[in-house]
Tab-separated table of C-alpha atoms in Angstrom:
chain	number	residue	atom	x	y	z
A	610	UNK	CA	0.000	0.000	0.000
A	611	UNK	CA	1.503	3.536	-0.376
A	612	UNK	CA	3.711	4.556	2.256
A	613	UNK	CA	2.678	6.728	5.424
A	614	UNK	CA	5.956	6.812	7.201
A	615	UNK	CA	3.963	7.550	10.190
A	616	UNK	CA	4.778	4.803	12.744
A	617	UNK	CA	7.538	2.316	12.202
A	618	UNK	CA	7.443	-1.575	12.856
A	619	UNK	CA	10.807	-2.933	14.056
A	620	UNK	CA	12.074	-6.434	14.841
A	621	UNK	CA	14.705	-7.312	16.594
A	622	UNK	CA	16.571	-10.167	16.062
A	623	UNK	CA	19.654	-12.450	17.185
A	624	UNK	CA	22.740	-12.432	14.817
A	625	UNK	CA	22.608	-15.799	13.059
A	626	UNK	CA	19.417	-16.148	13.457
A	627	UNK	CA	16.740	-15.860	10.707
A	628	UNK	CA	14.247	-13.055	9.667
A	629	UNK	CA	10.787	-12.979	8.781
A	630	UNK	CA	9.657	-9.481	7.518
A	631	UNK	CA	5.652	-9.190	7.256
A	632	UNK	CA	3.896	-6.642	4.201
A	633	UNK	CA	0.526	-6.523	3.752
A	634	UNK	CA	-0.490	-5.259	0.221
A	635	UNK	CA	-3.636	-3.395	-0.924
A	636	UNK	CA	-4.497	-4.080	-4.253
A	637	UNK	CA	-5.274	-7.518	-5.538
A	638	UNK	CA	-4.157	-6.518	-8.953
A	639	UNK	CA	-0.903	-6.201	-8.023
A	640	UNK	CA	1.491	-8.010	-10.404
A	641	UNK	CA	5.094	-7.585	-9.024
A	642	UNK	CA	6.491	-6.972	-5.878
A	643	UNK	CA	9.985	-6.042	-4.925
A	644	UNK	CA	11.929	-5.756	-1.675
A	645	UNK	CA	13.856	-2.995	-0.843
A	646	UNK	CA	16.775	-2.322	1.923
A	647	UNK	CA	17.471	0.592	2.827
A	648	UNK	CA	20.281	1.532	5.746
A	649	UNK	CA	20.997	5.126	6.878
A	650	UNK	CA	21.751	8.142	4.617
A	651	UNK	CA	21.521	5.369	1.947
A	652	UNK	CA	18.441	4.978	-0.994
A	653	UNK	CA	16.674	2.077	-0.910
A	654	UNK	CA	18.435	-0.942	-2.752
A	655	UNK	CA	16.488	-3.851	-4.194
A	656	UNK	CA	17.100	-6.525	-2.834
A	657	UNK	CA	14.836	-9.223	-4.702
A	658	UNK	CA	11.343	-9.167	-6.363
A	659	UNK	CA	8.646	-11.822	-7.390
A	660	UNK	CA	5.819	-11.954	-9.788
A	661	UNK	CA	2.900	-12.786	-9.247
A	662	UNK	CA	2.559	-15.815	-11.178
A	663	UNK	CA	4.932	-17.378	-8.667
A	664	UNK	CA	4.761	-17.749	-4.600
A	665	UNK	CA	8.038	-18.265	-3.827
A	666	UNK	CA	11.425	-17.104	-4.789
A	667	UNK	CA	14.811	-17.348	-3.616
A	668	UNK	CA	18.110	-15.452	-3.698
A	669	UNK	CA	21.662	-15.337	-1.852
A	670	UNK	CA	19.990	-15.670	1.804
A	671	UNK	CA	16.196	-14.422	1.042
A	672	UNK	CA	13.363	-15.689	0.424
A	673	UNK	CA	9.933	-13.830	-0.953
A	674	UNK	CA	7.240	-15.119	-0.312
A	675	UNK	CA	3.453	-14.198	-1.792
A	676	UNK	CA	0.453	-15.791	-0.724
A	677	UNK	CA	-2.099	-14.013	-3.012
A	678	UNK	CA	-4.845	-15.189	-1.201
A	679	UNK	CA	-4.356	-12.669	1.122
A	680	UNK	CA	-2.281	-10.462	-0.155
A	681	UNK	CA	0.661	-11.074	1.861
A	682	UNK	CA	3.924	-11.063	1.167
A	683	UNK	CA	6.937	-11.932	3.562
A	684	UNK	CA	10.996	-11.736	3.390
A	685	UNK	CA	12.868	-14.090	5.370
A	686	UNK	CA	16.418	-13.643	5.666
A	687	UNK	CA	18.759	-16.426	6.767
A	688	UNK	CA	21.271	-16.241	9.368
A	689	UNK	CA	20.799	-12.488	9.566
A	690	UNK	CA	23.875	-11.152	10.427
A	691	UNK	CA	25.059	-7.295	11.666
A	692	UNK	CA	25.360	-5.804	7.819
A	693	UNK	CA	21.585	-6.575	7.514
A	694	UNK	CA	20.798	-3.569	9.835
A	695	UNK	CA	17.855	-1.276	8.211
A	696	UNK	CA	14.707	-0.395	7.272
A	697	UNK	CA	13.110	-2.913	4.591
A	698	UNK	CA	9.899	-1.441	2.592
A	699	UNK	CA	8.238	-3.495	0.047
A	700	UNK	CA	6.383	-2.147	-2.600
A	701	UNK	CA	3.886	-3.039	-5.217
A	702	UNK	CA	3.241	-2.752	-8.924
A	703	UNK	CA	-0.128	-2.143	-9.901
A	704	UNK	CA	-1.576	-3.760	-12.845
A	705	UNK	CA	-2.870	-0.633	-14.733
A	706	UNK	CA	-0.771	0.638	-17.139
A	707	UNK	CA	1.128	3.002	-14.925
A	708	UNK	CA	5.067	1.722	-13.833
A	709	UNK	CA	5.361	3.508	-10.675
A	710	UNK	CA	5.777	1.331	-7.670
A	711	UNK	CA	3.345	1.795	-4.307
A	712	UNK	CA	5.987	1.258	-1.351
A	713	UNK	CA	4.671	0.244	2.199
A	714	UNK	CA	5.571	1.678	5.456
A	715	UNK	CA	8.861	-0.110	5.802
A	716	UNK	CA	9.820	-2.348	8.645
A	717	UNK	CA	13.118	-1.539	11.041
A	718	UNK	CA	15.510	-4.711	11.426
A	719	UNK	CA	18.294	-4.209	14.350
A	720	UNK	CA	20.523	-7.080	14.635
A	721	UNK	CA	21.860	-7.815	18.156
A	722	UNK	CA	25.345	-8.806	17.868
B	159	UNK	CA	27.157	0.416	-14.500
B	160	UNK	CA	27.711	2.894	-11.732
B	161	UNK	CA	24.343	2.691	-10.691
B	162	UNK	CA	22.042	6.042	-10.925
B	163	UNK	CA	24.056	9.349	-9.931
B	164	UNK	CA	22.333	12.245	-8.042
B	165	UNK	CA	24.302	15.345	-7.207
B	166	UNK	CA	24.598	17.233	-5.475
B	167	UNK	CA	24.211	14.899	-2.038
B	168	UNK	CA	24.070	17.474	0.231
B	169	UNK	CA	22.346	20.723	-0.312
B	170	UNK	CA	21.667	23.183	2.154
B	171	UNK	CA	19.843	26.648	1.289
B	172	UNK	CA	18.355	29.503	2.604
B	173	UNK	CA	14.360	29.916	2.306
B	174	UNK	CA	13.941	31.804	-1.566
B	175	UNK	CA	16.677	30.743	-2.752
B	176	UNK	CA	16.359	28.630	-6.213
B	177	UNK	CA	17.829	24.637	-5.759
B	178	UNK	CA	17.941	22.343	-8.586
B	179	UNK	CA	18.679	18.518	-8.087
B	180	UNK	CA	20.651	16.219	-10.609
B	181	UNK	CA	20.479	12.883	-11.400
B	182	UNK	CA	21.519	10.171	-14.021
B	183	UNK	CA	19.845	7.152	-14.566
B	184	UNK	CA	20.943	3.660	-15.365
B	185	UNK	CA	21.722	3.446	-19.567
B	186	UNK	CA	18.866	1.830	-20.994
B	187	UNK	CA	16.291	2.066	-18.479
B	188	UNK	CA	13.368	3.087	-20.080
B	189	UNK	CA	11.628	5.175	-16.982
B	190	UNK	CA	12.520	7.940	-14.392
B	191	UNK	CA	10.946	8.566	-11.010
B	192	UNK	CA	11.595	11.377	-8.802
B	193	UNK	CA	10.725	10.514	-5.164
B	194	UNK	CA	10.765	12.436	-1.736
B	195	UNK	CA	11.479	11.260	1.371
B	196	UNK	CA	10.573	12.411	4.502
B	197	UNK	CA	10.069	10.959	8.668
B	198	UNK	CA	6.882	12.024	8.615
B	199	UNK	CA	5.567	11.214	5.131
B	200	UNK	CA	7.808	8.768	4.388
B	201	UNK	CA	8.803	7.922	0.407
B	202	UNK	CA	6.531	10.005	-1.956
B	203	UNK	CA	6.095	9.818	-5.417
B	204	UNK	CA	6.403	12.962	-7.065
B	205	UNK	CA	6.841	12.838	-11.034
B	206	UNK	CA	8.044	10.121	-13.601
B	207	UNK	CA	9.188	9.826	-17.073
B	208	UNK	CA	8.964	7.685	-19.941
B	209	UNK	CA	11.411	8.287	-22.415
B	210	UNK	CA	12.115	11.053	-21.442
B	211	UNK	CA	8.607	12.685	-21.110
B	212	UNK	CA	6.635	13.344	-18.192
B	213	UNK	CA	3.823	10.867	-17.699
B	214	UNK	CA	1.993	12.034	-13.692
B	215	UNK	CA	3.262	15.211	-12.177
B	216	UNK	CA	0.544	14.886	-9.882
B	217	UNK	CA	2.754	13.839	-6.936
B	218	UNK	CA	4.557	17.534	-7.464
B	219	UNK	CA	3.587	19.358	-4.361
B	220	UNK	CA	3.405	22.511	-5.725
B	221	UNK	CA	3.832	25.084	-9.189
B	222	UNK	CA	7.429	25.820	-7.339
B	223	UNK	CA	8.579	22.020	-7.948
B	224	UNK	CA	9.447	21.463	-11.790
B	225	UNK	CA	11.155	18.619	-13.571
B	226	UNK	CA	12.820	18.137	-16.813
B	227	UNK	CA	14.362	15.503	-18.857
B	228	UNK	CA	16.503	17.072	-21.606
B	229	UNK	CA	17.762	13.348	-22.759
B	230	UNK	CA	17.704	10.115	-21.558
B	231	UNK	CA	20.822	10.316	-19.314
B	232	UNK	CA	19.779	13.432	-17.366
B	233	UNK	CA	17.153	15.202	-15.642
B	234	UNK	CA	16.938	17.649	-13.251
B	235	UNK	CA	14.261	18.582	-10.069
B	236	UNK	CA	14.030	22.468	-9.685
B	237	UNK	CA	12.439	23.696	-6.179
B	238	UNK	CA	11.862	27.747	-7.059
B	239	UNK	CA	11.686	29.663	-4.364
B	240	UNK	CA	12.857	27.218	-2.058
B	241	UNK	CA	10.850	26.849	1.679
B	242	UNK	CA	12.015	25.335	4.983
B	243	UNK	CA	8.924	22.312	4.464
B	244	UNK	CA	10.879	21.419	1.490
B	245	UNK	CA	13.844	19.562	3.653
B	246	UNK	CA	13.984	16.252	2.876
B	247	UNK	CA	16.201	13.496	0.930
B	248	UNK	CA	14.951	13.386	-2.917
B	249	UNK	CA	15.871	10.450	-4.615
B	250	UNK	CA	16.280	9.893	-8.322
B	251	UNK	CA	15.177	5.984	-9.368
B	252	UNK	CA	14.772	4.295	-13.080
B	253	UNK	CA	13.259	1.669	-14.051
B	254	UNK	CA	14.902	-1.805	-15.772
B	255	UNK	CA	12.912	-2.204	-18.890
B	256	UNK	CA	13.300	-6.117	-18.514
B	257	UNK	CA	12.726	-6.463	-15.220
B	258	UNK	CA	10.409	-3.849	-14.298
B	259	UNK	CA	12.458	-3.430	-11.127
B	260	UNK	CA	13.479	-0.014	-10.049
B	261	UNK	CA	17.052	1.252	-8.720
B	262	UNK	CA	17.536	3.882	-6.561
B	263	UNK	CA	20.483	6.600	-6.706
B	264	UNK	CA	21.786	7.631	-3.397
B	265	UNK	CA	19.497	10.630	-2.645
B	266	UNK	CA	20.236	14.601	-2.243
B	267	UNK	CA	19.757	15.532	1.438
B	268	UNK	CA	18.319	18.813	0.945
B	269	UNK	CA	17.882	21.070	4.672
B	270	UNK	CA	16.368	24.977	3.541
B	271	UNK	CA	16.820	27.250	6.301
């Protein structure tokens, strides 16, 4: 859904353990997602994305997942380690001819060491 | 590829005063977004390109924002008179014509006094 920067959700998290990030999308015709990191005084970076044709997808330590049903979509991140410190947003393509991306609040990660 | 280039990426201004933002996108993506960031408001969508033309200004806050795209390896973001509300990071993105996936440049940290 489109961003409102207004409150935060963080998750704190052991170093080496893994990561589950939570987004909630808004609009059912939603065909692509993508994951973004984004540490301080940095833009965000993509990280990984998934269509929607598919409900899982993996990369070099994450994992999207999409459960369409109810428009959920999750990042899990394996042994998270110090480096993965940030604020992750997800955001969503809409299905109507337009490219721009909808971006969700974003979700704090702190790794404790 | 270095990526997309914004300069300058720190800016700070009195209140009046004219800035103008730079960036370059990625060679060969086909789309250009300007986006605003802010605590409060979090990432906003402002205006976007497609080949070089403007396709939805509507996220332009006001007739003192403007935004060109000469060619497509530059554009600029022109804030004319300048206010203090205007502080924020603005961050330059385009848009992989394959992938649909956008990149982000490092943002311009603009603070008007």
């Amino acid at each position: 859904g489109e961003s409102v920067g207004l409150h935060l959700p963080t998750l704190s998290v052991q170093e080496g353990d893994n990561s589950i990030i939570n987004c909630a999308y808004s609009n059912s015709a939603s065909d692509y997602f993508i994951w973004y990191k984004q540490e301080s005084g940095k833009g965000p970076q993509f990280i990984i994305d998934i269509r929607s044709n598919m409900d899982k997808r993996q990369g070099q330590r994450v994992t999207v997942l999409l459960n369409k049903t109810v428009k959920h979509l999750s990042l899990q991140i394996a042994a998270t380690q110090p480096g993965d410190s940030a604020v992750y947003f997800c955001a969503e393509n809409i299905r109507d001819g337009a490219n721009n991306l909808f971006f969700g609040t974003g979700t704090r990660l702190t790794v404790i060491p | 590829d270095a990526g997309v280039i914004q300069s300058p990426r720190h800016e700070v201004t009195e209140m009046g005063q004219e800035v103008t933002l730079r960036c370059k996108p990625i060679s060969g993506h086909d789309y250009l977004f300007w986006y605003r960031q802010t605590m409060m408001r979090g990432l906003e969508l402002l205006i976007y390109f497609n080949n070089n033309v403007p396709i939805d200004d509507s996220g332009m806050p006001e007739d003192r924002f403007s935004a060109k795209m000469p060619n497509a390896s530059f554009s600029t973001l022109k804030i004319q008179p300048s206010e203090p509300r205007d502080s924020a990071v603005y961050f330059c993105a385009s848009r992989d014509v394959t992938t649909g996936a956008h990149y982000f440049g490092p943002g311009t940290r603009l603070t008007v006094l």
